[in-house]
mmCIF file of C-alpha atoms and ligand atoms in Angstrom:
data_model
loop_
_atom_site.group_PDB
_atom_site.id
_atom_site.type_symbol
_atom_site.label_atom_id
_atom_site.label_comp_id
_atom_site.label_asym_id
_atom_site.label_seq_id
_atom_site.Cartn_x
_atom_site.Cartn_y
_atom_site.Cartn_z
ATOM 1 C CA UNK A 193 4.770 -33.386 -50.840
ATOM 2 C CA UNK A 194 4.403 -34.935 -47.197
ATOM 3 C CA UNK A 195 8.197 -33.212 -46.662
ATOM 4 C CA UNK A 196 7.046 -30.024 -47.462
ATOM 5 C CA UNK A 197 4.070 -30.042 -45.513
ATOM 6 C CA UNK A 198 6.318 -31.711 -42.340
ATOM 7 C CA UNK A 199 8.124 -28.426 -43.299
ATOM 8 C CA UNK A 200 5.902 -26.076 -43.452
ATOM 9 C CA UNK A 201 4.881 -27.354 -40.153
ATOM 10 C CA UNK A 202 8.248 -26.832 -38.362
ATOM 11 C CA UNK A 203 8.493 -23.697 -39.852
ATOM 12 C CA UNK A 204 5.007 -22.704 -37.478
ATOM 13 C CA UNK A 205 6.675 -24.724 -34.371
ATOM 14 C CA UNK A 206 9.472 -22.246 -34.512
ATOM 15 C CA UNK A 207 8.167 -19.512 -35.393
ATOM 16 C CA UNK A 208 5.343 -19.789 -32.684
ATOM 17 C CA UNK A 209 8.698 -20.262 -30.371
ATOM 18 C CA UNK A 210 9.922 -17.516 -31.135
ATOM 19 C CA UNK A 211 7.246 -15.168 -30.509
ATOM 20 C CA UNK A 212 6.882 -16.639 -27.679
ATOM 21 C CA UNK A 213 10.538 -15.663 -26.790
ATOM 22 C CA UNK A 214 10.420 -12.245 -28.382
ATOM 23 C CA UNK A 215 7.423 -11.539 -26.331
ATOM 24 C CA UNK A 216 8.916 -12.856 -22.847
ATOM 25 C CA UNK A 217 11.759 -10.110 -23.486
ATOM 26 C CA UNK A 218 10.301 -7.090 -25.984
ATOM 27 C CA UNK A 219 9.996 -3.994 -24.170
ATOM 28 C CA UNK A 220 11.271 -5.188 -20.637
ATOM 29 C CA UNK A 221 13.100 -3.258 -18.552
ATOM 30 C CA UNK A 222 14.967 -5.952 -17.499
ATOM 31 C CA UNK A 223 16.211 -6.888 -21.208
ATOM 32 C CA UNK A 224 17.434 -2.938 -21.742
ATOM 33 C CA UNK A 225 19.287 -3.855 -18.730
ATOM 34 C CA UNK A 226 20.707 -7.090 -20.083
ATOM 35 C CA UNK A 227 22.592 -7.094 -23.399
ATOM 36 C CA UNK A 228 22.594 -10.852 -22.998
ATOM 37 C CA UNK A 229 18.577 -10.479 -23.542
ATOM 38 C CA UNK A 230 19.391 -8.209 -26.070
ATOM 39 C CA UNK A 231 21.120 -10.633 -27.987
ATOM 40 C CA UNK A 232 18.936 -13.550 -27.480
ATOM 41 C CA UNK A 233 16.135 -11.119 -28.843
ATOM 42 C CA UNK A 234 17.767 -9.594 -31.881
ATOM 43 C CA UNK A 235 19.030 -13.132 -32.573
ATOM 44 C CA UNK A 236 14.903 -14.456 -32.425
ATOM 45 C CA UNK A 237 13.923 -11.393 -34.935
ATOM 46 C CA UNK A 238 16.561 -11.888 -37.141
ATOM 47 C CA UNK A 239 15.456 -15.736 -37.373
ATOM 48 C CA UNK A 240 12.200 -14.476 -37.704
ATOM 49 C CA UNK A 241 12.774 -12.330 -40.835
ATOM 50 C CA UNK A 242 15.104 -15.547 -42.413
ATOM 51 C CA UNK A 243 11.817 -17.567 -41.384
ATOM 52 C CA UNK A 244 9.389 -14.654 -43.471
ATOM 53 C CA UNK A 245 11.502 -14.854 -46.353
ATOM 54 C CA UNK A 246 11.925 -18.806 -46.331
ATOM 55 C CA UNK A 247 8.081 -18.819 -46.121
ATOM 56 C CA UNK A 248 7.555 -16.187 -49.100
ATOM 57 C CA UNK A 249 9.720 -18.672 -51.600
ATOM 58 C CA UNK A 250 8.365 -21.959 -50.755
ATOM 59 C CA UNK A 251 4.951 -20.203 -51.390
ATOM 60 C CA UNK A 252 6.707 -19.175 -54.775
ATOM 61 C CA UNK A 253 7.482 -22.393 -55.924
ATOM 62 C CA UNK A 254 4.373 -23.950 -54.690
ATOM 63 C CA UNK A 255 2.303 -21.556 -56.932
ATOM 64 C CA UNK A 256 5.200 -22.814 -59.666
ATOM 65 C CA UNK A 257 4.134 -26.067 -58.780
ATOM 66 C CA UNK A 258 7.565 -26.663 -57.644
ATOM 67 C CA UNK A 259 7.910 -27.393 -54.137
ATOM 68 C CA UNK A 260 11.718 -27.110 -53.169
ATOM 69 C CA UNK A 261 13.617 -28.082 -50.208
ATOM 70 C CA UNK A 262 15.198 -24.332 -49.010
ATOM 71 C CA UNK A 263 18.790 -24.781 -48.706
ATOM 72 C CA UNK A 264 20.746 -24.473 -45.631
ATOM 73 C CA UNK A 265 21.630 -20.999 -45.426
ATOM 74 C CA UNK A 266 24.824 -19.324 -43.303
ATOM 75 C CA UNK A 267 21.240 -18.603 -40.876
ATOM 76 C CA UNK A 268 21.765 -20.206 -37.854
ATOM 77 C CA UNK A 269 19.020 -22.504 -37.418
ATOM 78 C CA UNK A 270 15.960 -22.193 -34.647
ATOM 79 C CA UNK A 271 17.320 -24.754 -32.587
ATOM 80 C CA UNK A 272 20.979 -23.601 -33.132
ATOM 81 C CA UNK A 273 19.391 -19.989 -31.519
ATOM 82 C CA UNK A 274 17.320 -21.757 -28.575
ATOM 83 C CA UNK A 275 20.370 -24.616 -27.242
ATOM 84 C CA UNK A 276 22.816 -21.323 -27.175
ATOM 85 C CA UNK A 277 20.422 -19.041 -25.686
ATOM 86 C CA UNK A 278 19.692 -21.973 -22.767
ATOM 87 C CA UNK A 279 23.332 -22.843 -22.730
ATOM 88 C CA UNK A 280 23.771 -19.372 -21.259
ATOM 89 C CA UNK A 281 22.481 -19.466 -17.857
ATOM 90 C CA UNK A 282 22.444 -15.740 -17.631
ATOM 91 C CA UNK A 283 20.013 -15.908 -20.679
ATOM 92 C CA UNK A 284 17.974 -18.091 -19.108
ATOM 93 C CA UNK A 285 17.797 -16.693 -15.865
ATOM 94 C CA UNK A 286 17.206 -12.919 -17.077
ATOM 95 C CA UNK A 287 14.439 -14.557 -19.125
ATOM 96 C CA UNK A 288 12.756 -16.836 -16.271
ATOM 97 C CA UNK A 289 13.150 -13.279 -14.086
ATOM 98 C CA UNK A 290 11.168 -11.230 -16.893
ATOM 99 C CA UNK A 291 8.584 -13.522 -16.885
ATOM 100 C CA UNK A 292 8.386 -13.297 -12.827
ATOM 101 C CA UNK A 293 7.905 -9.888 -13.113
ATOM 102 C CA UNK A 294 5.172 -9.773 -15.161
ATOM 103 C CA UNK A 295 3.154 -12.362 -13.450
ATOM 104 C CA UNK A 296 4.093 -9.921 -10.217
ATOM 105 C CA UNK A 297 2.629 -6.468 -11.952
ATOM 106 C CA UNK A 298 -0.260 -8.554 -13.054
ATOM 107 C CA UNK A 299 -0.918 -9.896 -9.293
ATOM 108 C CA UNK A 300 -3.304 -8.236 -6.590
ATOM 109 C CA UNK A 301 -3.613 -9.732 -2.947
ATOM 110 C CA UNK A 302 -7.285 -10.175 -1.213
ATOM 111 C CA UNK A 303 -6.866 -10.642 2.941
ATOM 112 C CA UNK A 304 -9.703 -12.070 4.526
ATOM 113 C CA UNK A 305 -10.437 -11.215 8.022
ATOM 114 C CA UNK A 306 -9.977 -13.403 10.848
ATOM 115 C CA UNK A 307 -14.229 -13.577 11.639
ATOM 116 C CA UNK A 308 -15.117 -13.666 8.386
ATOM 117 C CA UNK A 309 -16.526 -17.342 6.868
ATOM 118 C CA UNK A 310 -17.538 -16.673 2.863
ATOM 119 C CA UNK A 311 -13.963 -17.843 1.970
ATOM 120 C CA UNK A 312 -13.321 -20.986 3.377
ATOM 121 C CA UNK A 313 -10.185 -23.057 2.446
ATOM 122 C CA UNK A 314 -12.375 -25.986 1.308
ATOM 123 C CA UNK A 315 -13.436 -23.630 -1.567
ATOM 124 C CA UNK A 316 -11.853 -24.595 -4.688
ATOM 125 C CA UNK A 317 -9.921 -22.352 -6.986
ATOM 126 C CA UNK A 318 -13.012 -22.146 -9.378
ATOM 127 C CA UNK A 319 -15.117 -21.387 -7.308
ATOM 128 C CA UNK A 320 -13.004 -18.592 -5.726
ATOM 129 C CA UNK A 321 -12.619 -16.904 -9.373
ATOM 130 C CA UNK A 322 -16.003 -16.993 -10.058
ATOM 131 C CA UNK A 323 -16.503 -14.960 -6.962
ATOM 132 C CA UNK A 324 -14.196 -12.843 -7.564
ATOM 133 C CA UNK A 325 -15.191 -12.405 -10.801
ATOM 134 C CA UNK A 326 -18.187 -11.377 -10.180
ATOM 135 C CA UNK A 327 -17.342 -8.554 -7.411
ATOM 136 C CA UNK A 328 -14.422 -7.525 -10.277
ATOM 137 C CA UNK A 329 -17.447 -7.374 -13.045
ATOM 138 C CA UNK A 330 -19.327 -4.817 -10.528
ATOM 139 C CA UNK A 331 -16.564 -2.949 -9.847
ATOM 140 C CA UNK A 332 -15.636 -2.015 -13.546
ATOM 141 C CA UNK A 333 -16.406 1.209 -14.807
ATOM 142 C CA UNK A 334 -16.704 2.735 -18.192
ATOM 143 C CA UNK A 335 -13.026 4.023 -18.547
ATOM 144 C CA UNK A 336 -11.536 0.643 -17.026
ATOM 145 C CA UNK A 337 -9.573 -1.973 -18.914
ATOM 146 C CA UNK A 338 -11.338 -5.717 -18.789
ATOM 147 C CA UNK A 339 -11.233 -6.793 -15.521
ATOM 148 C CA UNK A 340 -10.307 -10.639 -16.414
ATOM 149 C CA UNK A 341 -9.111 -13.134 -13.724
ATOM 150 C CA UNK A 342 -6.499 -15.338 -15.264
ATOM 151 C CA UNK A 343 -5.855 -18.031 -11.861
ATOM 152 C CA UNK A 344 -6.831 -17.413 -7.982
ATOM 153 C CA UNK A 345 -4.127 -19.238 -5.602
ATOM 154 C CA UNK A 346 -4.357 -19.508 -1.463
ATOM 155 C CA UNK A 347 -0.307 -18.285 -0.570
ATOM 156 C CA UNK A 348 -2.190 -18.625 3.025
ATOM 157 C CA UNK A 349 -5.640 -19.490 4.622
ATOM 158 C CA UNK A 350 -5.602 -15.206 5.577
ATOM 159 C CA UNK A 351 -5.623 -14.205 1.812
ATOM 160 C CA UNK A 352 -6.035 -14.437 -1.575
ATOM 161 C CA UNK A 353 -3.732 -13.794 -4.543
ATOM 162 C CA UNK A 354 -5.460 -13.110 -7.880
ATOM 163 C CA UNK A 355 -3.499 -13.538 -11.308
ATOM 164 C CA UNK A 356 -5.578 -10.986 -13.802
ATOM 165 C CA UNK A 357 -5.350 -11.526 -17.061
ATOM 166 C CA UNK A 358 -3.549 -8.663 -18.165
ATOM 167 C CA UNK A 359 -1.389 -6.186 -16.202
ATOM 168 C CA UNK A 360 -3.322 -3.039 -17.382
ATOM 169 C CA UNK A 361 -6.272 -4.815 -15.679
ATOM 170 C CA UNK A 362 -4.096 -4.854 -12.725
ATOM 171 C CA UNK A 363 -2.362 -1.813 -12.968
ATOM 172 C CA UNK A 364 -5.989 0.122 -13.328
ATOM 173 C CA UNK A 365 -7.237 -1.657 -9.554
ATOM 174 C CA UNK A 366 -3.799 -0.566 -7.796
ATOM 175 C CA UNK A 367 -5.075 3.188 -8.977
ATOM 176 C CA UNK A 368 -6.617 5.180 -6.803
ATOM 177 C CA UNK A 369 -9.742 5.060 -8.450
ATOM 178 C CA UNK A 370 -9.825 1.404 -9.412
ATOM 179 C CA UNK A 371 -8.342 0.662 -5.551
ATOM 180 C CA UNK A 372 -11.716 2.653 -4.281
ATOM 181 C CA UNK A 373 -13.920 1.938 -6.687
ATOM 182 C CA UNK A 374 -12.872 -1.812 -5.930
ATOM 183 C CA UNK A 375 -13.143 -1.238 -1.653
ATOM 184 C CA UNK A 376 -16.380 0.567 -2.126
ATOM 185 C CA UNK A 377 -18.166 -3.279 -3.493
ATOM 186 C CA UNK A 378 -16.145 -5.353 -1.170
ATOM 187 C CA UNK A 379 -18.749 -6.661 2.174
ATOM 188 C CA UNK A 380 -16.748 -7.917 5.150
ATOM 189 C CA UNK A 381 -15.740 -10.757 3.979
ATOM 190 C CA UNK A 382 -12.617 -9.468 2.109
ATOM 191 C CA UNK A 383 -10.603 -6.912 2.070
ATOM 192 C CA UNK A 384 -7.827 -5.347 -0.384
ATOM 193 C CA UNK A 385 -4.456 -4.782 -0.300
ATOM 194 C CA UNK A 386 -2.748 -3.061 -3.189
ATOM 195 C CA UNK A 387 0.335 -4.633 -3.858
ATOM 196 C CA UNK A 388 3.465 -1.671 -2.796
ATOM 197 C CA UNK A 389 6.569 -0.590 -4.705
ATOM 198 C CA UNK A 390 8.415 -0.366 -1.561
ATOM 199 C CA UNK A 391 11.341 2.601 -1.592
ATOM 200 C CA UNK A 392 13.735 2.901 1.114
ATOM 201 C CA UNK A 393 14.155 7.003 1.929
ATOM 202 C CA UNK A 394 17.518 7.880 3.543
ATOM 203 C CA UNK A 395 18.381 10.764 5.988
ATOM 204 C CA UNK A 396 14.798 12.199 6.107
ATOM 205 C CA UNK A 397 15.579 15.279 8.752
ATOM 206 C CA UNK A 398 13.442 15.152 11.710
ATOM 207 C CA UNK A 399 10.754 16.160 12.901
ATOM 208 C CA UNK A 400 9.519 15.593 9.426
ATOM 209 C CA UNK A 401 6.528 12.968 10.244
ATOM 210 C CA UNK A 402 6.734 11.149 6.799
ATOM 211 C CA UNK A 403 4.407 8.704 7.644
ATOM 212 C CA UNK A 404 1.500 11.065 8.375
ATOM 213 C CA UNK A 405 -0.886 11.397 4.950
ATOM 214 C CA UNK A 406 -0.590 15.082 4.924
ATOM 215 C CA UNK A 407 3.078 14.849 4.697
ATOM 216 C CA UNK A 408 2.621 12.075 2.198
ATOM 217 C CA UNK A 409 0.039 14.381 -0.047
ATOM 218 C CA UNK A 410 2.707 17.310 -0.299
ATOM 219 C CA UNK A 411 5.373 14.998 -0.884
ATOM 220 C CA UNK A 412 3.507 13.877 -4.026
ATOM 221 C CA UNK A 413 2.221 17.844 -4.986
ATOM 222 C CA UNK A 414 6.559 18.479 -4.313
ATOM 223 C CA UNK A 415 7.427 15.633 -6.818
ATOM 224 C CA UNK A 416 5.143 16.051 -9.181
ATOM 225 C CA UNK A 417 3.227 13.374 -8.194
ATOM 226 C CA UNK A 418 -0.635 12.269 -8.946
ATOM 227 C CA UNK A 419 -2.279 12.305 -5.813
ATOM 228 C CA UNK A 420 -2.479 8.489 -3.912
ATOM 229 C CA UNK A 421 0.951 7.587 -5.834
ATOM 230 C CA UNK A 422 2.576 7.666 -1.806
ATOM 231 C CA UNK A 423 0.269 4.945 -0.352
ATOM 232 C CA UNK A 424 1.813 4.692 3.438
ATOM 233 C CA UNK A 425 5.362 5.267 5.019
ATOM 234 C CA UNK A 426 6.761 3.785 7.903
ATOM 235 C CA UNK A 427 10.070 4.718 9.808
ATOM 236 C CA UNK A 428 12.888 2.166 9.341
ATOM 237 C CA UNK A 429 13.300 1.910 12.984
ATOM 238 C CA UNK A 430 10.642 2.689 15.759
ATOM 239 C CA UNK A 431 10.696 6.495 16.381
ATOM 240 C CA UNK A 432 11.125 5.262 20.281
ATOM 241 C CA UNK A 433 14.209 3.884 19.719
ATOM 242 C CA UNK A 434 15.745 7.272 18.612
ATOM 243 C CA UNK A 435 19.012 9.310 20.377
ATOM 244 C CA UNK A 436 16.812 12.242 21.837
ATOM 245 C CA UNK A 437 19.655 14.612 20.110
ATOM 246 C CA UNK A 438 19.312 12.275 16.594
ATOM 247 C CA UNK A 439 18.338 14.576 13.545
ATOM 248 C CA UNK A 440 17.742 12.451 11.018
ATOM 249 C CA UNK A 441 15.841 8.433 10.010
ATOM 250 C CA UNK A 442 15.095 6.364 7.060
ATOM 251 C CA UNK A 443 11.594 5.408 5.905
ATOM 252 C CA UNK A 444 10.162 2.878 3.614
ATOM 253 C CA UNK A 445 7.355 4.604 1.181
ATOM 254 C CA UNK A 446 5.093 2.375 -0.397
ATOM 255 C CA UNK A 447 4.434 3.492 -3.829
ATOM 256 C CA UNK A 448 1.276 2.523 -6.174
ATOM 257 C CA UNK A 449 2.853 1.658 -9.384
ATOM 258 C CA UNK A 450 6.247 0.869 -10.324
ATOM 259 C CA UNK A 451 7.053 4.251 -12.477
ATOM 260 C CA UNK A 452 6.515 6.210 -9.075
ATOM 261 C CA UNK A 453 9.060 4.088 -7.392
ATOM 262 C CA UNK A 454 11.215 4.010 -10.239
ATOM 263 C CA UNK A 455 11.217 8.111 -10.282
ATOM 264 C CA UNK A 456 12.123 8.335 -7.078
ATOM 265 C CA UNK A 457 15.185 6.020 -6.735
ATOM 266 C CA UNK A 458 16.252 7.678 -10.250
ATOM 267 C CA UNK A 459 15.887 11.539 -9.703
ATOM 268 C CA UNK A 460 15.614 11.511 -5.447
ATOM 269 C CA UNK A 461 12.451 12.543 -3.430
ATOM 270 C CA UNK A 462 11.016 16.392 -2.522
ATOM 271 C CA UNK A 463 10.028 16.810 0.552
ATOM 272 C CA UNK A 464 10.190 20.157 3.065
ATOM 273 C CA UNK A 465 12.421 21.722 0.021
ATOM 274 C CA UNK A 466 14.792 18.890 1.050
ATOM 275 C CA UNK A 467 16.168 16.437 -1.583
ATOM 276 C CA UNK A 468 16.428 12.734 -0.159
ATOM 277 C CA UNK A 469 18.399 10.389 -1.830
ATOM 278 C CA UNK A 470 16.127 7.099 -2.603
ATOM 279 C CA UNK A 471 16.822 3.340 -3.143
ATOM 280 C CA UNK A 472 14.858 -0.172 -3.707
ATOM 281 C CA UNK A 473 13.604 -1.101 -0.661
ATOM 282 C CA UNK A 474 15.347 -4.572 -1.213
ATOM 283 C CA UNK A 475 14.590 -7.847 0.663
ATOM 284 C CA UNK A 476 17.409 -8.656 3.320
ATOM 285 C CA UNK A 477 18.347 -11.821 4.671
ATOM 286 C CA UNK A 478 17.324 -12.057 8.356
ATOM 287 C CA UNK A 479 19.356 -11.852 11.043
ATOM 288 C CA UNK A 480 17.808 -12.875 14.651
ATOM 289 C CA UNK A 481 18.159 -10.242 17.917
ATOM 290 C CA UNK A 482 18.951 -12.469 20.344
ATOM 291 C CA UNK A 483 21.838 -15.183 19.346
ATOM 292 C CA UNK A 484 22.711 -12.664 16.046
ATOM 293 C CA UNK A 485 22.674 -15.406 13.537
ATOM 294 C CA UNK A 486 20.949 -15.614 10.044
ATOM 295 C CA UNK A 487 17.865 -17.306 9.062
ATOM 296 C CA UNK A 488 15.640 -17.095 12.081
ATOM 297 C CA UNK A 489 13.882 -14.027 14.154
ATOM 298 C CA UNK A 490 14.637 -13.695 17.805
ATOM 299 C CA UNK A 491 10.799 -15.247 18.775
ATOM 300 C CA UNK A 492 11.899 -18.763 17.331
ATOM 301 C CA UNK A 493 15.598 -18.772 18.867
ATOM 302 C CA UNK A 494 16.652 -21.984 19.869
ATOM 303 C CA UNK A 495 20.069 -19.987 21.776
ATOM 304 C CA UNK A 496 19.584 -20.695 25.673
ATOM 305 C CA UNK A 497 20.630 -16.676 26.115
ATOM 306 C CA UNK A 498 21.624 -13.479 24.077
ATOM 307 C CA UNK A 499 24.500 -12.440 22.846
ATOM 308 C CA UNK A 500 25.382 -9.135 22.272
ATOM 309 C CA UNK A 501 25.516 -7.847 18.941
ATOM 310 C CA UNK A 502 28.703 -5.421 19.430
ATOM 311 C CA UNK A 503 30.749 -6.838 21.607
ATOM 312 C CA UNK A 504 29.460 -10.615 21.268
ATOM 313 C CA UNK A 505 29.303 -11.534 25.040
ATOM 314 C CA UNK A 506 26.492 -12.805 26.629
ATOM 315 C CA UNK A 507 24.185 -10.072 27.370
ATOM 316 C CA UNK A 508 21.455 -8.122 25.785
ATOM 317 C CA UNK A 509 22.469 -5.692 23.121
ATOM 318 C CA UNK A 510 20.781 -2.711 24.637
ATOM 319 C CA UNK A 511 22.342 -3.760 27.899
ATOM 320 C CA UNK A 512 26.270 -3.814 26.587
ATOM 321 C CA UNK A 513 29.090 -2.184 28.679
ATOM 322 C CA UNK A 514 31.837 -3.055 26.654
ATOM 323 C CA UNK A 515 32.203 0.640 24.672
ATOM 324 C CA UNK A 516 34.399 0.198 21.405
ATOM 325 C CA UNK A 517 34.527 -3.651 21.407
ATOM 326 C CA UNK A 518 33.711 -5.627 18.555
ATOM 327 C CA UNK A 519 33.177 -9.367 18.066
ATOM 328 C CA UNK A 520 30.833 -10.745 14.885
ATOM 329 C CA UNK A 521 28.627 -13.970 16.301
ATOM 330 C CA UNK A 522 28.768 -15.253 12.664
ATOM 331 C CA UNK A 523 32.165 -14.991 11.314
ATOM 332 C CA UNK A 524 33.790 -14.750 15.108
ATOM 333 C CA UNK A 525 36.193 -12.015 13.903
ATOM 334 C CA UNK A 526 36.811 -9.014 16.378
ATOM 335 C CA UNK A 527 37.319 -6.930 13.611
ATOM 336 C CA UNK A 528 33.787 -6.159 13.182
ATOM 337 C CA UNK A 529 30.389 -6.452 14.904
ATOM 338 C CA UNK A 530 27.557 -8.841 14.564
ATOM 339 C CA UNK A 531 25.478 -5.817 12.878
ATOM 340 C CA UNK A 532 28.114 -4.728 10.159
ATOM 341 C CA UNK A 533 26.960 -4.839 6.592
ATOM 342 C CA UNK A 534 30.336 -5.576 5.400
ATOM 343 C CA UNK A 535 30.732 -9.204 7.244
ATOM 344 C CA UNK A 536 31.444 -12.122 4.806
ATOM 345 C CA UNK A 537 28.640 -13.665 5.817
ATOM 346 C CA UNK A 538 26.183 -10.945 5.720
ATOM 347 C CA UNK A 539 27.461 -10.221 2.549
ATOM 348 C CA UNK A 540 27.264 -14.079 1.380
ATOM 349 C CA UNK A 541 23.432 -14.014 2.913
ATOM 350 C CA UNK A 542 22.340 -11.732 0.548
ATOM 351 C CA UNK A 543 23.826 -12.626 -1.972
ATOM 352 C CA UNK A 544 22.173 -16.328 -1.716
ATOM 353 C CA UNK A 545 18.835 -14.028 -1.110
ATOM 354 C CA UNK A 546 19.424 -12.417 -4.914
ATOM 355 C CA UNK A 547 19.991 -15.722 -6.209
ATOM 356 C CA UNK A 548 16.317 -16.954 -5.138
ATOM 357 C CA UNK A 549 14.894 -13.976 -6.025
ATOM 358 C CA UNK A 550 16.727 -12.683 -8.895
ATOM 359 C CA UNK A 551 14.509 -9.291 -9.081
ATOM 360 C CA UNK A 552 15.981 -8.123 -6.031
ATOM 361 C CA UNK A 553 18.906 -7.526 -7.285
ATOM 362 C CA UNK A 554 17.953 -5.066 -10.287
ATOM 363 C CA UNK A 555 17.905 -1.489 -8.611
ATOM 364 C CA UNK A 556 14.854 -0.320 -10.494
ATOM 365 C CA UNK A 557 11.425 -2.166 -10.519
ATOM 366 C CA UNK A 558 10.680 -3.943 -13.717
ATOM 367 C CA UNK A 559 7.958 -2.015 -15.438
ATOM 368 C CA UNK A 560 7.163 -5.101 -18.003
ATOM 369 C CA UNK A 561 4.859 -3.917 -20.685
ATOM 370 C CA UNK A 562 4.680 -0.429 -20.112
ATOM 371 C CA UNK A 563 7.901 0.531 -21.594
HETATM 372 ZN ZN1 LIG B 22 18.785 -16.646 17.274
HETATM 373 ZN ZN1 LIG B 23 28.129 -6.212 24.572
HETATM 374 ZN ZN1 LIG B 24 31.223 -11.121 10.685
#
């Protein structure tokens, strides 16, 4: 009798796992996008219908009084499913990045401004929530989800980032109601940033002024759009810096949700009876202005002077002389400049960037729970 119960009880262990598996990949984006997920998860279900069915006959032959040890079936076992999905790093990795993503959509960031004193460091995380709490109680209204805080963490001593407990709780305060209804409570002492789905707009043709909110509101009436979805633009490069005969420049948008973003990289964006073409505003490795190497910005160059990032001598970029010549700083090939895309080492830079944040590599935002 004691194996049966020991049984029983491993039989909860696993299938407890499992959920907890199924649930880390069901209805993510990112696992449509994996068929290694995919696998992992249809591998979990299937276990968990062998696991129904093993529980239905032991409960049989207990009512039989005739507890039996189930027999080893062709089934591959729990742990047989969990050491192969592990053993594939892919797995793993596409799992651990799921997970990520979810704790992201659920996140939303508090600043708090330089003069103001009701947030102190020396406040601990309890105390925080509780605060927070509170301001998040007032701000619900009747057609909002529970505004639950799950964890409060200090990234920096300028801000907050809150963990809700559930991303439609999250989702409803990045909407333009929940984002005013939540500003509307706040005092001085903090203000809100909702978090962006950053898009990167190509060939925008100028003197389109993207960034201006009146631009922004017909973009979203052009695209179908609710109205707020396009929270801010700015130009990829400063609009000073342009050829006075250049007629077009890129723009990051900062969308409000994830399905806006999404929309736009998929089907392209509206705007003066113009279709743009649209990608993930990805994260790029950084490469500094002044001695052209990665991993630094130009204000914290050690270099004693510039280098130049076509021709690689030393002299200022802007100030370069040396018309059609090309010499990379990184690689020190004169087949290329410092600034091409296409270096090895650029290209080696971002991939290491993917690799520490595995997200960035997807070209759609994960839309975790939604789908
Ligand atoms: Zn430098
Ligand atoms: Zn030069
Ligand atoms: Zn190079």
């Amino acid at each position: 009798m004691e194996e049966a119960k020991a049984e029983k009880w491993a039989e909860v262990v696993a299938k407890k796992a499992i959920e907890a598996v199924v649930e880390r990949a069901t209805n993510s984006l990112v696992a449509s996008l994996s068929p290694h997920v995919a696998r992992v998860q249809d591998a979990a279900i299937s276990l968990a219908d062998t696991n129904k069915r093993l529980e239905t006959s032991t409960r049989t032959d207990i009512t039989t009084g005739n507890p039996s040890t189930p027999k080893a079936g062709p089934r591959p076992s729990f742990r047989d499913v969990v050491t192969q999905a592990l053993k594939d790093p892919q797995s793993e990795a596409q799992l651990n990045q799921a997970a990520k993503a979810s704790i992201k959509r659920r996140q939303i960031m508090f600043d708090i401004p330089p003069e103001a004193t009701a947030y102190p460091t020396t406040l601990s995380a309890k105390e925080t929530a509780s605060r927070l709490q509170l301001i998040l109680d007032a701000t619900k209204m009747d057609e909002s989800p529970e505004l639950k805080i799950r964890n409060v963490s200090r990234p920096q001593r300028t801000c907050i980032l809150v963990e809700m407990l559930t991303e439609d709780a999250a989702d409803w305060l990045r909407s333009p109601t929940g984002a005013s209804s939540l500003a509307s409570i706040l005092g001085d002492d903090l203000h809100y940033r909702p978090q962006a789905f950053n898009v990167f707009v190509k060939f925008i043709p100028l003197p389109t002024e993207i960034t201006a909110p009146d631009v922004l509101r017909s973009c979203e009436e052009a695209n179908g759009l609710y109205r707020g979805a396009l929270m801010a633009a700015r130009w990829a490069r400063a609009p000073i810096k342009r050829r006075p005969d250049q007629r077009f420049a890129h723009a990051v948008v900062y969308c409000r949700d994830p399905i806006t973003a999404n929309g736009l990289i998929m089907n392209g964006m509206v705007a003066d009876h113009d279709k743009l073409s649209v990608r993930k505003d990805k994260k790029e490795p950084i490469r500094c202005a002044k001695c052209q190497l990665w991993g630094h910005v130009a204000a914290l160059c050690l270099a004693p002077r510039d280098t130049c990032a076509q021709c690689g001598e030393d002299h200022r970029t802007a100030n370069c002389n040396n018309h059609g010549a090309m010499h990379c700083a990184s690689c020190k090939k004169s087949t290329h400049a410092s600034w091409d895309r296409n270096c090895p080492v650029a290209e080696q830079k971002r991939k290491e960037l993917d690799a520490k944040y595995p997200e960035n590599s997807l070209p759609l935002y994960s839309t975790v729970g939604s789908w």
